[in-house]
Tab-separated table of C-alpha atoms and ligand atoms in Angstrom:
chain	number	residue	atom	x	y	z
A	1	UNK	CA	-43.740	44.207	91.478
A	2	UNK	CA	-46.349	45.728	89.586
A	3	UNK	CA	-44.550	49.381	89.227
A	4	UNK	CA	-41.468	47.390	88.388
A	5	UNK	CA	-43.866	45.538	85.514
A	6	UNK	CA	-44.994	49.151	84.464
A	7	UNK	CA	-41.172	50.675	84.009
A	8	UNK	CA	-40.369	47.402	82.409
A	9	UNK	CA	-43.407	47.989	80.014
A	10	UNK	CA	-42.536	52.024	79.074
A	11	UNK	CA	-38.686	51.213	78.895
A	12	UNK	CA	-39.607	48.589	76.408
A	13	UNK	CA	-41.823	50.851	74.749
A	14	UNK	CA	-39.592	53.724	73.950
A	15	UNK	CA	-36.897	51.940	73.018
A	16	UNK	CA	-38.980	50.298	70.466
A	17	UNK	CA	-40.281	53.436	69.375
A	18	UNK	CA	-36.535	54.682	69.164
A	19	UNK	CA	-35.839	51.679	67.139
A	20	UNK	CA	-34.549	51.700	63.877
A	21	UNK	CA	-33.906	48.595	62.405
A	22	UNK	CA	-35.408	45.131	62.136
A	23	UNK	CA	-31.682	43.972	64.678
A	24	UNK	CA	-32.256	46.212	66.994
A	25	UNK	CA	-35.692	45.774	67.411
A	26	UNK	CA	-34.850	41.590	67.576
A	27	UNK	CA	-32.303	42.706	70.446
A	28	UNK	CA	-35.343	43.998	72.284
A	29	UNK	CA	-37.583	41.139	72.088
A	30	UNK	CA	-34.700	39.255	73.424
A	31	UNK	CA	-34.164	41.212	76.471
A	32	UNK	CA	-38.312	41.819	77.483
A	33	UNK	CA	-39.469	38.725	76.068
A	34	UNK	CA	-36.987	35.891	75.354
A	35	UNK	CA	-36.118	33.102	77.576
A	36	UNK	CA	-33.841	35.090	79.670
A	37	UNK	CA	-35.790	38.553	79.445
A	38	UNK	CA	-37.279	40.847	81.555
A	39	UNK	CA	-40.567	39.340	81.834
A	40	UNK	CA	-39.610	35.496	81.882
A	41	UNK	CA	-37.462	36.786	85.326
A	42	UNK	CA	-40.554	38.157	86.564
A	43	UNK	CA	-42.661	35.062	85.978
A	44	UNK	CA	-40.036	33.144	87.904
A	45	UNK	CA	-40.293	35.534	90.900
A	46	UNK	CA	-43.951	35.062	91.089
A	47	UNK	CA	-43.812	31.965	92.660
A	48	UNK	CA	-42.783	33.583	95.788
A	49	UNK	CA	-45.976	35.762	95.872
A	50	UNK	CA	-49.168	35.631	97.863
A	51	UNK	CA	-52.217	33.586	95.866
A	52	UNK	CA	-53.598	36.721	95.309
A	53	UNK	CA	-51.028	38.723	94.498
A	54	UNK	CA	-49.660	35.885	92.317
A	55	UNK	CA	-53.217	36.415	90.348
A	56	UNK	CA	-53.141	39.920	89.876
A	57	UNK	CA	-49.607	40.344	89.400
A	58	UNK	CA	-49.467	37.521	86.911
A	59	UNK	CA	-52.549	38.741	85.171
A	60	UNK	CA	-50.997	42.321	84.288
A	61	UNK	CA	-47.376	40.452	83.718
A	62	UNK	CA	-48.955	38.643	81.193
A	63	UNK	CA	-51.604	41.044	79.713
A	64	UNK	CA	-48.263	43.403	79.741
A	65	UNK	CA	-45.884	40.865	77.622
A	66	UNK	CA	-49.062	40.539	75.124
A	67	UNK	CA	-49.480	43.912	74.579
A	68	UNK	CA	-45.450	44.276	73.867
A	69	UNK	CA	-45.449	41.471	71.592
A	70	UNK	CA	-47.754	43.733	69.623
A	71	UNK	CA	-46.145	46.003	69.818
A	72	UNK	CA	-43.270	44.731	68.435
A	73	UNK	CA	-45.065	43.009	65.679
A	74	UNK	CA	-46.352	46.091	64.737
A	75	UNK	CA	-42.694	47.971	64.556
A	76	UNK	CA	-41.406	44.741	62.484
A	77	UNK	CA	-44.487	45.269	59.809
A	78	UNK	CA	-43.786	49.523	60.183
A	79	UNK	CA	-39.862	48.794	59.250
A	80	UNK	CA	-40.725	46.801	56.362
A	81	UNK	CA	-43.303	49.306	54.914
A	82	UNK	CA	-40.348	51.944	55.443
A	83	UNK	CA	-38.147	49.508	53.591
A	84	UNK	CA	-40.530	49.258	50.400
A	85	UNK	CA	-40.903	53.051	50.231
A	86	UNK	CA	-36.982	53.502	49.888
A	87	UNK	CA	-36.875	50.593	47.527
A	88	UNK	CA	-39.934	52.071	45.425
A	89	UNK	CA	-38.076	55.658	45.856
A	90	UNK	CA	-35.385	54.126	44.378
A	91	UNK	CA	-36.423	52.155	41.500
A	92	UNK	CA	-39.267	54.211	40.695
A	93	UNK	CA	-39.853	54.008	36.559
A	94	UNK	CA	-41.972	55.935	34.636
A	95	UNK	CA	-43.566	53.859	32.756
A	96	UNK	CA	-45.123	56.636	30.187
A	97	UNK	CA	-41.417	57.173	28.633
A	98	UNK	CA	-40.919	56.631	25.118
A	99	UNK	CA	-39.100	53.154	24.839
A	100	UNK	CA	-35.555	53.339	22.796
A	101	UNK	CA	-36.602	50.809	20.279
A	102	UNK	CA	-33.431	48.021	19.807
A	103	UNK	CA	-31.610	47.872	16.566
A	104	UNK	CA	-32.624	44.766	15.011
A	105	UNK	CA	-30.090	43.534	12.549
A	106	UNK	CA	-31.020	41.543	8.531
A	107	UNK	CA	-29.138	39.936	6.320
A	108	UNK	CA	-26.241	41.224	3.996
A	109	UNK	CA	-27.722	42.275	0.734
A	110	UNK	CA	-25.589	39.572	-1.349
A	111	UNK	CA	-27.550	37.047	0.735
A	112	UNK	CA	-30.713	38.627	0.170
A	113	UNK	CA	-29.876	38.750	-3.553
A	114	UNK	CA	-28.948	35.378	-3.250
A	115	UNK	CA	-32.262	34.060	-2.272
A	116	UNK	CA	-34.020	36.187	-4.423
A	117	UNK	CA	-32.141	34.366	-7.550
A	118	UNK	CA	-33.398	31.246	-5.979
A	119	UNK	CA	-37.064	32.172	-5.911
A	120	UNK	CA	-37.076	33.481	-9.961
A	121	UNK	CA	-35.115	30.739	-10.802
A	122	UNK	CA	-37.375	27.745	-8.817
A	123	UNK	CA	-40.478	29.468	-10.688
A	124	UNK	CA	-38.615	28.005	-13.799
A	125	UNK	CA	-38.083	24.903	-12.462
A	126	UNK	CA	-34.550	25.157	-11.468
A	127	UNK	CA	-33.294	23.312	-8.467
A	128	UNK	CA	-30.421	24.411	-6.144
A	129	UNK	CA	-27.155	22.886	-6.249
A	130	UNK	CA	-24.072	23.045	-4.252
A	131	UNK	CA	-20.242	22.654	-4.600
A	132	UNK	CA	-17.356	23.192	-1.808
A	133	UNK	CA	-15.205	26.721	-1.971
A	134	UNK	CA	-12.047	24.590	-2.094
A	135	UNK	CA	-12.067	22.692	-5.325
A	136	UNK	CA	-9.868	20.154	-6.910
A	137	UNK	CA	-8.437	20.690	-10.296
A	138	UNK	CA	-10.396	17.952	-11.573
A	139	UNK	CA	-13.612	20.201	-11.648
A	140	UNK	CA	-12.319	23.245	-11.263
A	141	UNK	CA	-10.478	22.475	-14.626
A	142	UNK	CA	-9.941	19.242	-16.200
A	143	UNK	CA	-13.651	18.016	-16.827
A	144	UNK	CA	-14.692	21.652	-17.902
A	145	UNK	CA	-12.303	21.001	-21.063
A	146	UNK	CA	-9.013	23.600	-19.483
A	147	UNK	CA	-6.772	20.963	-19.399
A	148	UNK	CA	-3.380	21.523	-17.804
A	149	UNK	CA	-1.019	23.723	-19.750
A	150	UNK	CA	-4.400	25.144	-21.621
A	151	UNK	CA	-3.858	28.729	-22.522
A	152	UNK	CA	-7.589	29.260	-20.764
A	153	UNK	CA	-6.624	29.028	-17.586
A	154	UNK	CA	-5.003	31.772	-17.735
A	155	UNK	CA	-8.118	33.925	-17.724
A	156	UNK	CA	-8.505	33.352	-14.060
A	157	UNK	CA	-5.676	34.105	-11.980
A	158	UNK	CA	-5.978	31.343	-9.375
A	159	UNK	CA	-5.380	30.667	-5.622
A	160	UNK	CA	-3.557	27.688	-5.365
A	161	UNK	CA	-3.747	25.977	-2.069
A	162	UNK	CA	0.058	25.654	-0.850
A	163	UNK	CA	1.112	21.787	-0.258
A	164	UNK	CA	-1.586	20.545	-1.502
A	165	UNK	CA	-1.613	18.892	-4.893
A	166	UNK	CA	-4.425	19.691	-7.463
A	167	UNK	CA	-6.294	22.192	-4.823
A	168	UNK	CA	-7.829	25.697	-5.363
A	169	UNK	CA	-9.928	28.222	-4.113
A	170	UNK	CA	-12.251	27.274	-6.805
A	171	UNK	CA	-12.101	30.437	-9.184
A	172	UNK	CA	-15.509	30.232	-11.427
A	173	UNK	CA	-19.037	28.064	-9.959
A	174	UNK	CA	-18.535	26.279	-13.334
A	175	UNK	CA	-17.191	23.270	-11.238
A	176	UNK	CA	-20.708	22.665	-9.759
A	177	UNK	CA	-21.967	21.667	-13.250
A	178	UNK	CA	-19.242	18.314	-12.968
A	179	UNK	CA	-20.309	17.800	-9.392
A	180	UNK	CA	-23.774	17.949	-10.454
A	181	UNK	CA	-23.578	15.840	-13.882
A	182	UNK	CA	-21.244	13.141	-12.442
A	183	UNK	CA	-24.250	12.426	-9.999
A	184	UNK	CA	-27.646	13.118	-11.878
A	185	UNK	CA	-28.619	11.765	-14.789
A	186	UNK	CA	-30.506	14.185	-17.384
A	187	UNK	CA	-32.884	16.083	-17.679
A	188	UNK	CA	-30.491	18.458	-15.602
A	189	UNK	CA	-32.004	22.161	-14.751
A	190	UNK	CA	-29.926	23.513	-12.077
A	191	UNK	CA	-28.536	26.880	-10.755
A	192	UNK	CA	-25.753	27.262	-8.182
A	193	UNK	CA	-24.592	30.398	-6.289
A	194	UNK	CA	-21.330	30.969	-3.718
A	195	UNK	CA	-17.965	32.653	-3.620
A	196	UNK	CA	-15.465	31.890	-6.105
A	197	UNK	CA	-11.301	33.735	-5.856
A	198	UNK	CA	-9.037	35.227	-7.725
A	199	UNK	CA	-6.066	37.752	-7.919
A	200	UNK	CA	-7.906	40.290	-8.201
A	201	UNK	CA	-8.598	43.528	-6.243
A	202	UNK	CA	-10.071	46.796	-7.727
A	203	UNK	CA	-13.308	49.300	-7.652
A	204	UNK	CA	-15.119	46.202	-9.471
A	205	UNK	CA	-12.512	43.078	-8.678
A	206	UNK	CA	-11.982	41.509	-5.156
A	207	UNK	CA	-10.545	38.148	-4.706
A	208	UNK	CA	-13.793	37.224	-3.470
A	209	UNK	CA	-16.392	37.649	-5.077
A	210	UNK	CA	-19.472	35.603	-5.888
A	211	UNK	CA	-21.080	34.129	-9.123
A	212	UNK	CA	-24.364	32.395	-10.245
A	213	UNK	CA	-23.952	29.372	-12.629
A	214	UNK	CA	-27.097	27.852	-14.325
A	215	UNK	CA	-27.320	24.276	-16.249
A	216	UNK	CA	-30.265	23.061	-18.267
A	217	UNK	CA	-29.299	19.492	-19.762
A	218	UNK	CA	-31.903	17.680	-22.215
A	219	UNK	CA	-32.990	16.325	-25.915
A	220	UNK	CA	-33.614	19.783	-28.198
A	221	UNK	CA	-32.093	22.492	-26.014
A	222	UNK	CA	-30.860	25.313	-28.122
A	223	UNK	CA	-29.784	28.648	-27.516
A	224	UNK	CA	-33.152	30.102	-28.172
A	225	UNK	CA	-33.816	28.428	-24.403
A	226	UNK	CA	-31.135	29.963	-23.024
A	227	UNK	CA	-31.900	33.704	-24.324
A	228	UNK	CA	-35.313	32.948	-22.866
A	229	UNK	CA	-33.895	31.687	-19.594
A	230	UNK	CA	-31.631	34.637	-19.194
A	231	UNK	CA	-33.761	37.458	-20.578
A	232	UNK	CA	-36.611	36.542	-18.109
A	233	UNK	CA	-34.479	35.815	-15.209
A	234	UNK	CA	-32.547	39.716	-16.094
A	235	UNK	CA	-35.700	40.902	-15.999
A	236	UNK	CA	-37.203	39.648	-12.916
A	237	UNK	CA	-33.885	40.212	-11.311
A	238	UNK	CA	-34.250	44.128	-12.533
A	239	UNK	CA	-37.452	44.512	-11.772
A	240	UNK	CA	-38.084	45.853	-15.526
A	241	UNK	CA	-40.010	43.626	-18.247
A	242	UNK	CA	-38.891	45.937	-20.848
A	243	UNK	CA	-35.099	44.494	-20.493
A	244	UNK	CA	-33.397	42.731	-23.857
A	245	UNK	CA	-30.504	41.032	-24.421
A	246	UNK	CA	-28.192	40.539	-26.721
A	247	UNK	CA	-24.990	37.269	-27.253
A	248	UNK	CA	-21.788	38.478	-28.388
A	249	UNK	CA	-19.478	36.095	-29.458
A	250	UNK	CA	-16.744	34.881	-27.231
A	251	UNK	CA	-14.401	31.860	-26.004
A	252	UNK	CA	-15.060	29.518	-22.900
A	253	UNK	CA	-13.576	26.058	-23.010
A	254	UNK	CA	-16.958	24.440	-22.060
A	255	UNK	CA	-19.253	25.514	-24.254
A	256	UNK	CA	-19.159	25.890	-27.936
A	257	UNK	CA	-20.482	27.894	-28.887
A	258	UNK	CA	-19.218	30.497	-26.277
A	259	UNK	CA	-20.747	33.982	-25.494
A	260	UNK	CA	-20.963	37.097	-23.829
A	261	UNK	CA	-24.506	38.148	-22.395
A	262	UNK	CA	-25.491	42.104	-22.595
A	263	UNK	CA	-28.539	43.341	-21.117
A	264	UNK	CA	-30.260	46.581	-21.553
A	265	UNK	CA	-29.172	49.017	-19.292
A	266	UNK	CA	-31.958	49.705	-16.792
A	267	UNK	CA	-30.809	52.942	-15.897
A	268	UNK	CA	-31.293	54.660	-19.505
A	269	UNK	CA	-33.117	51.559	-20.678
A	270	UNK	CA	-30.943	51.479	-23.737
A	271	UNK	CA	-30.599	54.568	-24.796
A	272	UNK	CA	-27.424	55.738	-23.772
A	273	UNK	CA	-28.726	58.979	-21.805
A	274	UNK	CA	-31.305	59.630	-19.246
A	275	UNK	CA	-34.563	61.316	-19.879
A	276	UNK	CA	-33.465	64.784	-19.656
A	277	UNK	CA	-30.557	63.760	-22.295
A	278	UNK	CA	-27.998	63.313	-19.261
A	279	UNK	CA	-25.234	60.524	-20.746
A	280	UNK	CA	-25.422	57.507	-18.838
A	281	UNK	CA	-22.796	56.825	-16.701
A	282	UNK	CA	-23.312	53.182	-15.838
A	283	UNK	CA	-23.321	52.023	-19.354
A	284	UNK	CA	-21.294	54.559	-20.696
A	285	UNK	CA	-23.643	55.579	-23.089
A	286	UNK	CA	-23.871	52.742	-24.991
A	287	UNK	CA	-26.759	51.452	-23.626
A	288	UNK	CA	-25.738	47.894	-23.144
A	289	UNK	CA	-23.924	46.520	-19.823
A	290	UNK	CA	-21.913	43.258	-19.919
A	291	UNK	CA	-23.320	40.889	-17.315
A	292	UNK	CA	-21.570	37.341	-17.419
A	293	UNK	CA	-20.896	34.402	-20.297
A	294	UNK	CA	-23.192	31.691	-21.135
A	295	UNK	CA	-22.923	28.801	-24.236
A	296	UNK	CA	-24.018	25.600	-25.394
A	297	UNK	CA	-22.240	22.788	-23.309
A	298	UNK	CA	-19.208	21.882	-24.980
A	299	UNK	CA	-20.057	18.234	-26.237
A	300	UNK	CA	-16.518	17.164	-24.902
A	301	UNK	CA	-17.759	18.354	-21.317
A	302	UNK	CA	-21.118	16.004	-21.825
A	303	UNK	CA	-18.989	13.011	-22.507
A	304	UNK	CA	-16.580	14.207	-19.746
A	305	UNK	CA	-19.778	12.814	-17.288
A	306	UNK	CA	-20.895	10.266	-19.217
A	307	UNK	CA	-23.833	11.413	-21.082
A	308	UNK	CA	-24.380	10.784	-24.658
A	309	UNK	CA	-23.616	13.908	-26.362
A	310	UNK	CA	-25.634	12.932	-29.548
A	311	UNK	CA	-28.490	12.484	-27.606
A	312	UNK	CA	-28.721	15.200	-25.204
A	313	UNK	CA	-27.759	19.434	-25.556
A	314	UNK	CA	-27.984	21.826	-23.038
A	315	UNK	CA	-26.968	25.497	-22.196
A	316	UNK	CA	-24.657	26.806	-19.476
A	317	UNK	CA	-24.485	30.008	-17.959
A	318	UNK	CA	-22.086	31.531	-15.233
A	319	UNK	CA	-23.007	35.489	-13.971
A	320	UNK	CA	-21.375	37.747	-11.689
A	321	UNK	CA	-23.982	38.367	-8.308
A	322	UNK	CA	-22.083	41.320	-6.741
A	323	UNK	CA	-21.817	43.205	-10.284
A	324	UNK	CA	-25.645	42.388	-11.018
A	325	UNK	CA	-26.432	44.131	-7.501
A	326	UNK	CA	-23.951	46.846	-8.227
A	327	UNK	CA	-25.812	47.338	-11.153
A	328	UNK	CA	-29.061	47.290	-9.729
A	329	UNK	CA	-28.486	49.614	-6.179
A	330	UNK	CA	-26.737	51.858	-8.305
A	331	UNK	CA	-23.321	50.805	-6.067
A	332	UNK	CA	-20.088	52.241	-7.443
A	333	UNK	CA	-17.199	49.855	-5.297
A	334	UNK	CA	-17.001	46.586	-4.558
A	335	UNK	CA	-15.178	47.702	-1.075
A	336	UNK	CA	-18.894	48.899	0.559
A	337	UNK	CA	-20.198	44.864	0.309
A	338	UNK	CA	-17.496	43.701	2.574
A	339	UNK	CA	-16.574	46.839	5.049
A	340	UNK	CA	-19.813	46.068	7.162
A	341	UNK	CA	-20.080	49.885	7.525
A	342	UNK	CA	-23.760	50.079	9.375
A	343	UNK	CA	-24.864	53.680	6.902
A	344	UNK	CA	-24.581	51.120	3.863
A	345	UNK	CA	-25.544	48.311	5.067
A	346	UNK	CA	-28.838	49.701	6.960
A	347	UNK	CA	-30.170	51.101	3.318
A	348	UNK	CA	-31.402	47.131	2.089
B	1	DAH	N1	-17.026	30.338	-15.594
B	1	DAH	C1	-16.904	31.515	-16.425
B	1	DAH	C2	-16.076	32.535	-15.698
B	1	DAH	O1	-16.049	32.540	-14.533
B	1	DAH	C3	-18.269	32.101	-16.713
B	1	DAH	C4	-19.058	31.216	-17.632
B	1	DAH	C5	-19.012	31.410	-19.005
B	1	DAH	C6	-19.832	30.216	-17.117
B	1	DAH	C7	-19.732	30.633	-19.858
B	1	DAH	C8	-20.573	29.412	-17.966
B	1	DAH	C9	-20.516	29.630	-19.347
B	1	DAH	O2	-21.333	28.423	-17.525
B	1	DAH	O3	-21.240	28.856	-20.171
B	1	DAH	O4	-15.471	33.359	-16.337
């Protein structure tokens, strides 16, 4: 019994050592130790022993099964270990790499240039207002004194909406002012920025393109407000104090009188040609760029909303964003704000 407990114990032993994985090694401790192993057959079989031999044979049966339980404990924990040191061969990292840093993307430049407006314009008190994209007539048109068969609306080729009565892509901000009027009373000092449409589609035309209006409603506004107003904002939005402007005379239905706004160009500052006598492309050497039309509210508009045109005056302004940033950046087509093309885009 007791050589038959010592084979038992180096069988068991070398097979463990020949072991390789954690199954096989369970399959062992089945067949030495488990209920119907090796070593529970020779407990049985003691009972037919001698008292003494019983003692001594039991004694080394179960000093044996102790020290194989061990040793099988001890090939589990080894197989694990081996496990970790594939796994850490495997996903070994060196951690003193130079990381790829991720591209992080910002908003477009119009919507930068967008809140920018807001922030010079809220130093001079102007609130933001809002109007929808898709317009009715009634503001687009009507209350800003183009009435229906008016020769001025031709000046903006518009995008009806099909099978709808009275709707357009709204194709100047100018409707805001209504929206705004018809629910405030004065004083009124608002601006409002957004896309406005129209037929349009060249190096400096797209059918979308975006505007800035402004609206300053109270007693004793005059036009020396409004060339304050827009010569500070022009230069804020330049980045150059030394920036004039100038009114030319001209013809929108809402205000009256009507006028073109020039700035100083802030390339050649005026002067028609660059320090080193270069001509000035962007203005063409005439020192002057045309930026958008501004007037005194037409008096007809004022009573369009109900307010007492005797009693209150006020100046209106509507600007073109994307030339103003074309302007600024020095951008020659319209094309590069909407393509998305990452080489542009990345530069603001
Ligand atoms: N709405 C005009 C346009 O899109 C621009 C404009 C001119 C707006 C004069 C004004 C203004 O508020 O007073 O062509």
């Amino acid at each position: 019994m007791k050589s038959r407990i010592e084979s038992l114990k180096s069988q068991a032993l070398t097979a463990l050592k020949a072991a390789k994985s954690e199954a096989e090694v369970r399959d062992l401790e089945v067949k030495y130790l488990g209920r119907n192993g090796a070593f529970n057959e020779i407990m049985k079989s003691l009972k037919d022993l001698s008292d003494d031999e019983k003692r001594t044979v039991g004694k080394l049966a179960n000093e044996t099964k102790s020290e194989l339980e061990t040793a099988i404990l001890k090939k589990y924990s080894e197989l694990e270990m081996a496990a970790f040191d594939v796994i850490a061969e495997k996903e070994w990292i060196d951690v003193t790499v130079p990381g790829v840093k991720p591209s992080v993307g910002h908003r477009h430049l119009i919507s930068k240039f967008i809140d920018d407006l807001e922030v010079v314009f809220g130093r001079m008190g102007f609130a933001v207002a809002e109007g929808p994209d898709i317009e009715q007539e009634h503001y687009n048109f009507n209350q800003l004194n183009m009435p229906e068969d008016h020769p001025s609306r031709d000046m903006q080729d518009t995008f009806w909406v099909k099978n709808l009565k009275r709707v357009a892509l709204r194709s100047q901000t100018s409707p805001v002012q209504i929206r705004y009027m018809e629910a405030h009373e004065p004083p009124v000092r608002i601006i409002s920025m957004g896309k406005t449409f129209r037929r349009d589609n060249d190096a400096t035309h797209s059918p979308m393109f975006h505007q800035i209006e402004g609206l300053m409603v109270d007693t004793d506004i005059s036009i020396a407000n409004l060339k304050a107003v827009l010569t500070h904002f022009l230069q804020q939005v330049f980045e150059d104090p030394s920036i004039k402007t100038r009114f030319r005379t001209s013809y929108f239905p809402f205000v009256e009188p009507g006028m073109e706004v020039d700035c100083t160009c802030p390339i050649c500052h005026g002067e028609g040609k660059l320090s080193d006598g270069v001509p000035c492309k962007l203005c063409k050497q005439c020192g002057w760029l045309e930026i958008g039309g501004a007037g005194m509210v037409h008096p007809k508009v004022l009573e369009n909303v109900g307010y007492d045109s005797k009693k209150y005056t006020g100046f209106a302004f509507g600007f073109g964003i994307d030339r103003m940033i074309m302007i600024k950046y020095r951008i020659n087509h319209l094309r590069l704000f909407f393509e998305n093309d990452l080489r542009f885009i990345t530069q603001f």
